[in-house]
C-alpha positions as YAML, in Angstrom:
chain: A
units: angstrom
residues:
- id: 1
  name: UNK
  ca: [8.20, -27.25, -3.00]
- id: 2
  name: UNK
  ca: [4.11, -27.94, -2.93]
- id: 3
  name: UNK
  ca: [1.51, -25.61, -1.27]
- id: 4
  name: UNK
  ca: [-1.44, -27.76, 0.29]
- id: 5
  name: UNK
  ca: [-4.98, -26.26, 1.22]
- id: 6
  name: UNK
  ca: [-7.81, -29.50, 2.77]
- id: 7
  name: UNK
  ca: [-10.63, -29.28, 2.91]
- id: 8
  name: UNK
  ca: [-10.94, -25.13, 3.77]
- id: 9
  name: UNK
  ca: [-13.57, -23.06, 4.72]
- id: 10
  name: UNK
  ca: [-13.18, -19.74, 6.27]
- id: 11
  name: UNK
  ca: [-15.55, -17.06, 7.51]
- id: 12
  name: UNK
  ca: [-16.55, -13.89, 8.37]
- id: 13
  name: UNK
  ca: [-18.79, -14.14, 11.62]
- id: 14
  name: UNK
  ca: [-21.92, -15.51, 10.09]
- id: 15
  name: UNK
  ca: [-20.40, -14.96, 6.45]
- id: 16
  name: UNK
  ca: [-18.86, -17.58, 4.25]
- id: 17
  name: UNK
  ca: [-16.29, -16.90, 2.48]
- id: 18
  name: UNK
  ca: [-14.46, -20.01, 1.51]
- id: 19
  name: UNK
  ca: [-15.82, -23.15, 1.74]
- id: 20
  name: UNK
  ca: [-14.63, -27.10, 1.72]
- id: 21
  name: UNK
  ca: [-12.04, -26.17, -0.47]
- id: 22
  name: UNK
  ca: [-9.33, -28.51, -1.54]
- id: 23
  name: UNK
  ca: [-6.44, -27.89, -3.91]
- id: 24
  name: UNK
  ca: [-2.26, -28.96, -4.12]
- id: 25
  name: UNK
  ca: [0.67, -26.20, -6.41]
- id: 26
  name: UNK
  ca: [3.58, -27.49, -7.10]
- id: 27
  name: UNK
  ca: [6.68, -25.97, -8.47]
- id: 28
  name: UNK
  ca: [6.45, -24.91, -12.49]
- id: 29
  name: UNK
  ca: [3.05, -25.16, -12.38]
- id: 30
  name: UNK
  ca: [1.34, -22.23, -13.86]
- id: 31
  name: UNK
  ca: [-2.80, -21.29, -11.83]
- id: 32
  name: UNK
  ca: [-4.94, -19.51, -12.92]
- id: 33
  name: UNK
  ca: [-8.21, -18.53, -10.33]
- id: 34
  name: UNK
  ca: [-11.11, -16.94, -12.31]
- id: 35
  name: UNK
  ca: [-14.47, -16.05, -10.83]
- id: 36
  name: UNK
  ca: [-17.31, -13.39, -10.75]
- id: 37
  name: UNK
  ca: [-16.21, -10.86, -7.58]
- id: 38
  name: UNK
  ca: [-16.70, -12.27, -4.31]
- id: 39
  name: UNK
  ca: [-15.78, -15.16, -4.41]
- id: 40
  name: UNK
  ca: [-12.63, -16.14, -2.52]
- id: 41
  name: UNK
  ca: [-10.34, -15.20, -4.92]
- id: 42
  name: UNK
  ca: [-8.50, -12.62, -2.74]
- id: 43
  name: UNK
  ca: [-9.10, -15.02, 0.45]
- id: 44
  name: UNK
  ca: [-8.25, -17.53, -1.12]
- id: 45
  name: UNK
  ca: [-4.26, -16.44, -2.09]
- id: 46
  name: UNK
  ca: [-4.26, -14.57, 1.66]
- id: 47
  name: UNK
  ca: [-5.00, -17.99, 3.47]
- id: 48
  name: UNK
  ca: [-2.16, -20.11, 1.29]
- id: 49
  name: UNK
  ca: [-0.12, -17.34, 2.43]
- id: 50
  name: UNK
  ca: [-0.61, -17.50, 5.93]
- id: 51
  name: UNK
  ca: [-1.61, -14.04, 6.26]
- id: 52
  name: UNK
  ca: [-5.34, -15.02, 7.28]
- id: 53
  name: UNK
  ca: [-5.43, -18.17, 8.99]
- id: 54
  name: UNK
  ca: [-8.86, -20.57, 7.88]
- id: 55
  name: UNK
  ca: [-11.78, -21.26, 10.05]
- id: 56
  name: UNK
  ca: [-11.42, -25.41, 9.20]
- id: 57
  name: UNK
  ca: [-9.27, -27.20, 7.37]
- id: 58
  name: UNK
  ca: [-5.34, -26.82, 6.91]
- id: 59
  name: UNK
  ca: [-2.97, -25.45, 4.84]
- id: 60
  name: UNK
  ca: [1.08, -27.51, 3.79]
- id: 61
  name: UNK
  ca: [4.21, -26.68, 2.97]
- id: 62
  name: UNK
  ca: [6.16, -29.31, 1.74]
- id: 63
  name: UNK
  ca: [3.74, -31.64, 4.30]
- id: 64
  name: UNK
  ca: [4.24, -29.10, 7.73]
- id: 65
  name: UNK
  ca: [2.00, -26.33, 8.51]
- id: 66
  name: UNK
  ca: [2.31, -23.13, 7.80]
- id: 67
  name: UNK
  ca: [1.58, -21.94, 10.89]
- id: 68
  name: UNK
  ca: [5.39, -24.09, 11.42]
- id: 69
  name: UNK
  ca: [7.78, -21.87, 9.38]
- id: 70
  name: UNK
  ca: [7.93, -18.65, 10.32]
- id: 71
  name: UNK
  ca: [6.93, -14.84, 8.61]
- id: 72
  name: UNK
  ca: [10.55, -15.21, 7.76]
- id: 73
  name: UNK
  ca: [10.87, -18.56, 6.89]
- id: 74
  name: UNK
  ca: [7.37, -17.93, 4.62]
- id: 75
  name: UNK
  ca: [8.91, -14.56, 2.91]
- id: 76
  name: UNK
  ca: [11.56, -16.58, 1.29]
- id: 77
  name: UNK
  ca: [9.56, -18.93, 0.29]
- id: 78
  name: UNK
  ca: [6.48, -17.26, -1.42]
- id: 79
  name: UNK
  ca: [6.30, -13.68, -2.91]
- id: 80
  name: UNK
  ca: [2.62, -11.92, -2.27]
- id: 81
  name: UNK
  ca: [0.97, -9.52, -4.75]
- id: 82
  name: UNK
  ca: [-1.88, -8.43, -2.93]
- id: 83
  name: UNK
  ca: [-5.11, -6.18, -5.07]
- id: 84
  name: UNK
  ca: [-3.64, -3.11, -2.40]
- id: 85
  name: UNK
  ca: [0.26, -1.85, -2.17]
- id: 86
  name: UNK
  ca: [-0.78, 1.42, -0.26]
- id: 87
  name: UNK
  ca: [2.89, 3.00, -0.38]
- id: 88
  name: UNK
  ca: [2.73, 7.07, 0.58]
- id: 89
  name: UNK
  ca: [6.78, 8.22, 1.26]
- id: 90
  name: UNK
  ca: [8.22, 9.00, -1.78]
- id: 91
  name: UNK
  ca: [10.62, 6.35, -1.86]
- id: 92
  name: UNK
  ca: [11.82, 6.09, -5.57]
- id: 93
  name: UNK
  ca: [10.92, 3.16, -8.02]
- id: 94
  name: UNK
  ca: [14.02, 1.33, -7.01]
- id: 95
  name: UNK
  ca: [14.59, 2.09, -3.77]
- id: 96
  name: UNK
  ca: [10.77, 0.33, -3.79]
- id: 97
  name: UNK
  ca: [11.92, -2.94, -6.23]
- id: 98
  name: UNK
  ca: [14.94, -3.25, -3.35]
- id: 99
  name: UNK
  ca: [12.30, -4.48, -0.83]
- id: 100
  name: UNK
  ca: [11.65, -7.42, -2.39]
- id: 101
  name: UNK
  ca: [14.56, -8.12, -0.90]
- id: 102
  name: UNK
  ca: [14.62, -7.36, 2.63]
- id: 103
  name: UNK
  ca: [13.10, -11.60, 3.61]
- id: 104
  name: UNK
  ca: [17.55, -11.71, 2.98]
- id: 105
  name: UNK
  ca: [18.22, -9.17, 4.98]
- id: 106
  name: UNK
  ca: [20.45, -6.30, 3.91]
- id: 107
  name: UNK
  ca: [22.97, -7.93, 0.82]
- id: 108
  name: UNK
  ca: [24.29, -6.38, -1.88]
- id: 109
  name: UNK
  ca: [22.87, -8.08, -4.44]
- id: 110
  name: UNK
  ca: [19.75, -6.30, -3.46]
- id: 111
  name: UNK
  ca: [21.40, -3.33, -6.69]
- id: 112
  name: UNK
  ca: [21.76, -6.33, -8.56]
- id: 113
  name: UNK
  ca: [18.17, -7.11, -8.10]
- id: 114
  name: UNK
  ca: [16.31, -4.60, -8.94]
- id: 115
  name: UNK
  ca: [18.52, -2.91, -11.68]
- id: 116
  name: UNK
  ca: [16.96, -5.78, -14.25]
- id: 117
  name: UNK
  ca: [13.70, -5.20, -12.96]
- id: 118
  name: UNK
  ca: [14.01, -1.96, -13.90]
- id: 119
  name: UNK
  ca: [15.30, -2.79, -16.68]
- id: 120
  name: UNK
  ca: [13.06, -5.97, -17.69]
- id: 121
  name: UNK
  ca: [10.06, -3.96, -16.71]
- id: 122
  name: UNK
  ca: [11.15, -1.04, -18.63]
- id: 123
  name: UNK
  ca: [10.77, 1.88, -15.59]
- id: 124
  name: UNK
  ca: [13.30, 4.75, -14.35]
- id: 125
  name: UNK
  ca: [14.56, 3.91, -11.50]
- id: 126
  name: UNK
  ca: [14.95, 7.32, -10.08]
- id: 127
  name: UNK
  ca: [12.01, 8.38, -10.40]
- id: 128
  name: UNK
  ca: [9.37, 8.71, -7.01]
- id: 129
  name: UNK
  ca: [6.96, 5.72, -6.60]
- id: 130
  name: UNK
  ca: [3.54, 8.97, -5.08]
- id: 131
  name: UNK
  ca: [4.03, 10.59, -8.88]
- id: 132
  name: UNK
  ca: [3.51, 7.44, -10.89]
- id: 133
  name: UNK
  ca: [0.33, 6.65, -12.65]
- id: 134
  name: UNK
  ca: [-2.00, 3.36, -11.62]
- id: 135
  name: UNK
  ca: [-0.38, 1.74, -14.24]
- id: 136
  name: UNK
  ca: [3.36, 2.39, -12.69]
- id: 137
  name: UNK
  ca: [3.11, 2.09, -9.73]
- id: 138
  name: UNK
  ca: [1.31, -1.40, -10.76]
- id: 139
  name: UNK
  ca: [4.66, -2.29, -12.78]
- id: 140
  name: UNK
  ca: [6.43, -1.58, -9.44]
- id: 141
  name: UNK
  ca: [5.02, -3.68, -7.24]
- id: 142
  name: UNK
  ca: [5.52, -6.67, -9.60]
- id: 143
  name: UNK
  ca: [8.77, -5.73, -9.84]
- id: 144
  name: UNK
  ca: [9.08, -6.03, -6.55]
- id: 145
  name: UNK
  ca: [7.39, -8.99, -5.70]
- id: 146
  name: UNK
  ca: [10.01, -10.47, -8.66]
- id: 147
  name: UNK
  ca: [12.96, -9.33, -6.97]
- id: 148
  name: UNK
  ca: [11.33, -12.17, -4.39]
- id: 149
  name: UNK
  ca: [12.00, -14.89, -5.89]
- id: 150
  name: UNK
  ca: [14.88, -13.23, -8.45]
- id: 151
  name: UNK
  ca: [16.89, -16.50, -8.96]
- id: 152
  name: UNK
  ca: [15.26, -19.19, -6.76]
- id: 153
  name: UNK
  ca: [14.16, -21.36, -9.04]
- id: 154
  name: UNK
  ca: [11.44, -23.87, -8.25]
- id: 155
  name: UNK
  ca: [12.43, -23.36, -4.30]
- id: 156
  name: UNK
  ca: [9.69, -20.40, -3.90]
- id: 157
  name: UNK
  ca: [5.50, -20.18, -5.13]
- id: 158
  name: UNK
  ca: [4.50, -16.71, -7.18]
- id: 159
  name: UNK
  ca: [1.33, -15.58, -5.21]
- id: 160
  name: UNK
  ca: [-0.63, -12.84, -7.69]
- id: 161
  name: UNK
  ca: [-3.10, -10.47, -6.98]
- id: 162
  name: UNK
  ca: [-4.99, -9.52, -10.62]
- id: 163
  name: UNK
  ca: [-1.44, -8.45, -11.47]
- id: 164
  name: UNK
  ca: [-2.46, -6.77, -14.74]
- id: 165
  name: UNK
  ca: [-4.97, -4.22, -13.40]
- id: 166
  name: UNK
  ca: [-3.96, -0.92, -15.17]
- id: 167
  name: UNK
  ca: [-1.70, -2.79, -17.57]
- id: 168
  name: UNK
  ca: [-1.77, -2.04, -20.99]
- id: 169
  name: UNK
  ca: [-1.53, -4.64, -23.73]
- id: 170
  name: UNK
  ca: [2.47, -4.59, -23.85]
- id: 171
  name: UNK
  ca: [2.80, -4.46, -20.56]
- id: 172
  name: UNK
  ca: [0.09, -7.63, -19.88]
- id: 173
  name: UNK
  ca: [2.11, -9.67, -22.35]
- id: 174
  name: UNK
  ca: [5.29, -8.68, -20.85]
- id: 175
  name: UNK
  ca: [4.29, -9.80, -17.19]
- id: 176
  name: UNK
  ca: [2.58, -13.08, -19.41]
- id: 177
  name: UNK
  ca: [6.04, -13.73, -20.91]
- id: 178
  name: UNK
  ca: [7.25, -13.51, -17.42]
- id: 179
  name: UNK
  ca: [5.73, -15.69, -15.90]
- id: 180
  name: UNK
  ca: [6.31, -17.73, -18.39]
- id: 181
  name: UNK
  ca: [10.24, -17.31, -17.74]
- id: 182
  name: UNK
  ca: [9.56, -18.06, -14.17]
- id: 183
  name: UNK
  ca: [7.49, -21.30, -14.59]
- id: 184
  name: UNK
  ca: [10.37, -23.30, -17.07]
- id: 185
  name: UNK
  ca: [12.03, -21.96, -14.62]
- id: 186
  name: UNK
  ca: [10.50, -24.59, -11.42]
- id: 187
  name: UNK
  ca: [9.13, -21.26, -10.31]
- id: 188
  name: UNK
  ca: [5.44, -21.97, -9.00]
- id: 189
  name: UNK
  ca: [2.87, -19.42, -9.26]
- id: 190
  name: UNK
  ca: [-0.83, -19.13, -8.74]
- id: 191
  name: UNK
  ca: [-2.76, -15.87, -10.24]
- id: 192
  name: UNK
  ca: [-6.20, -14.17, -10.72]
- id: 193
  name: UNK
  ca: [-7.40, -13.24, -12.78]
- id: 194
  name: UNK
  ca: [-10.72, -12.05, -14.82]
- id: 195
  name: UNK
  ca: [-9.78, -12.46, -18.62]
- id: 196
  name: UNK
  ca: [-10.73, -15.74, -19.39]
- id: 197
  name: UNK
  ca: [-8.96, -15.44, -22.91]
- id: 198
  name: UNK
  ca: [-5.94, -14.45, -21.32]
- id: 199
  name: UNK
  ca: [-5.64, -17.24, -19.28]
- id: 200
  name: UNK
  ca: [-6.45, -20.01, -21.27]
- id: 201
  name: UNK
  ca: [-2.91, -18.94, -23.05]
- id: 202
  name: UNK
  ca: [-0.87, -18.77, -19.08]
- id: 203
  name: UNK
  ca: [-2.10, -20.80, -17.68]
- id: 204
  name: UNK
  ca: [-0.90, -25.21, -16.49]
- id: 205
  name: UNK
  ca: [-4.17, -25.59, -14.43]
- id: 206
  name: UNK
  ca: [-7.66, -22.95, -13.94]
- id: 207
  name: UNK
  ca: [-9.92, -23.30, -11.42]
- id: 208
  name: UNK
  ca: [-13.05, -21.53, -12.02]
- id: 209
  name: UNK
  ca: [-14.59, -20.35, -8.23]
- id: 210
  name: UNK
  ca: [-17.89, -19.16, -7.51]
- id: 211
  name: UNK
  ca: [-19.98, -18.62, -4.26]
- id: 212
  name: UNK
  ca: [-16.29, -20.08, -1.79]
- id: 213
  name: UNK
  ca: [-16.42, -22.86, -3.64]
- id: 214
  name: UNK
  ca: [-14.51, -24.52, -6.56]
- id: 215
  name: UNK
  ca: [-16.58, -24.97, -9.32]
- id: 216
  name: UNK
  ca: [-14.23, -26.89, -12.25]
- id: 217
  name: UNK
  ca: [-10.78, -27.33, -11.88]
- id: 218
  name: UNK
  ca: [-8.46, -28.69, -14.01]
- id: 219
  name: UNK
  ca: [-6.81, -28.30, -17.96]
- id: 220
  name: UNK
  ca: [-7.81, -25.51, -19.85]
- id: 221
  name: UNK
  ca: [-9.71, -27.80, -21.67]
- id: 222
  name: UNK
  ca: [-11.60, -29.23, -19.26]
- id: 223
  name: UNK
  ca: [-12.54, -26.22, -17.27]
- id: 224
  name: UNK
  ca: [-13.59, -23.68, -19.88]
- id: 225
  name: UNK
  ca: [-16.02, -24.92, -20.68]
- id: 226
  name: UNK
  ca: [-19.49, -22.91, -21.78]
- id: 227
  name: UNK
  ca: [-20.90, -24.86, -19.72]
- id: 228
  name: UNK
  ca: [-18.87, -24.41, -16.49]
- id: 229
  name: UNK
  ca: [-18.08, -20.47, -16.93]
- id: 230
  name: UNK
  ca: [-22.13, -19.72, -17.27]
- id: 231
  name: UNK
  ca: [-22.09, -22.28, -13.77]
- id: 232
  name: UNK
  ca: [-19.67, -19.62, -12.76]
- id: 233
  name: UNK
  ca: [-20.19, -16.25, -13.47]
- id: 234
  name: UNK
  ca: [-24.16, -16.58, -14.00]
- id: 235
  name: UNK
  ca: [-24.27, -15.20, -17.04]
- id: 236
  name: UNK
  ca: [-24.85, -15.97, -21.28]
- id: 237
  name: UNK
  ca: [-21.08, -17.34, -22.18]
- id: 238
  name: UNK
  ca: [-19.98, -16.83, -25.92]
- id: 239
  name: UNK
  ca: [-17.64, -18.94, -27.15]
- id: 240
  name: UNK
  ca: [-15.83, -17.83, -30.49]
- id: 241
  name: UNK
  ca: [-14.32, -20.33, -32.51]
- id: 242
  name: UNK
  ca: [-12.24, -23.70, -31.34]
- id: 243
  name: UNK
  ca: [-8.83, -25.18, -29.34]
- id: 244
  name: UNK
  ca: [-6.12, -22.11, -29.90]
- id: 245
  name: UNK
  ca: [-8.46, -19.59, -31.27]
- id: 246
  name: UNK
  ca: [-11.76, -20.18, -28.95]
- id: 247
  name: UNK
  ca: [-11.97, -16.56, -27.69]
- id: 248
  name: UNK
  ca: [-14.95, -15.65, -24.47]
- id: 249
  name: UNK
  ca: [-17.19, -12.99, -24.05]
- id: 250
  name: UNK
  ca: [-20.19, -13.03, -22.45]
- id: 251
  name: UNK
  ca: [-23.15, -12.86, -23.89]
- id: 252
  name: UNK
  ca: [-24.37, -9.89, -24.60]
- id: 253
  name: UNK
  ca: [-28.10, -11.50, -25.71]
...
């Protein structure tokens, strides 16, 4: 499966959000998007999923326009985690996770998938979602999105907008391992992040975005240079170490 953007531009009234974006995502590839607030990262995910229509350019799923695929068809191929997933009803964690199987109808496997993911994420299935902390709710929403692609392999894509938000270090590592496992199974992944160092660990391909444009696109070594990062974030960047031991942070001087 492939997702492709050809010369995508997107504006809201007179404000340009994305300009001339070309991108191809492939099965089994983890692409991480890094950039400052307001760079257009969330809009990129929404356009890839078909939630937003670009002002110009085309979005293709396996060579066909995204509009040629119904919402039901897209939901069986693309699972999306947005930055904000509001849910104000007292569903249990298990019920929320089972919602991830909705695109496939009311099937018996939703119970087994939910139970498996509850175990993977260490979530109590009977707990009310609205009584959970922000981090616990984030884990449940992640489990719901993983339920949508569970067992699907190379037929699906994950589009995740800041999935590590509100997670502690242990659960960040858990999600990173899951992404690696799913990538090896053939699932394509686009992940928006702010943690440059974690991105370097999990990415096959990195996109640096600023002001609605791609500043750099390529492998970790090609993109994560001090020069590229300073252009992207408009701030001095300090790199400590080399190779797999390198570490990036904003310079305090």
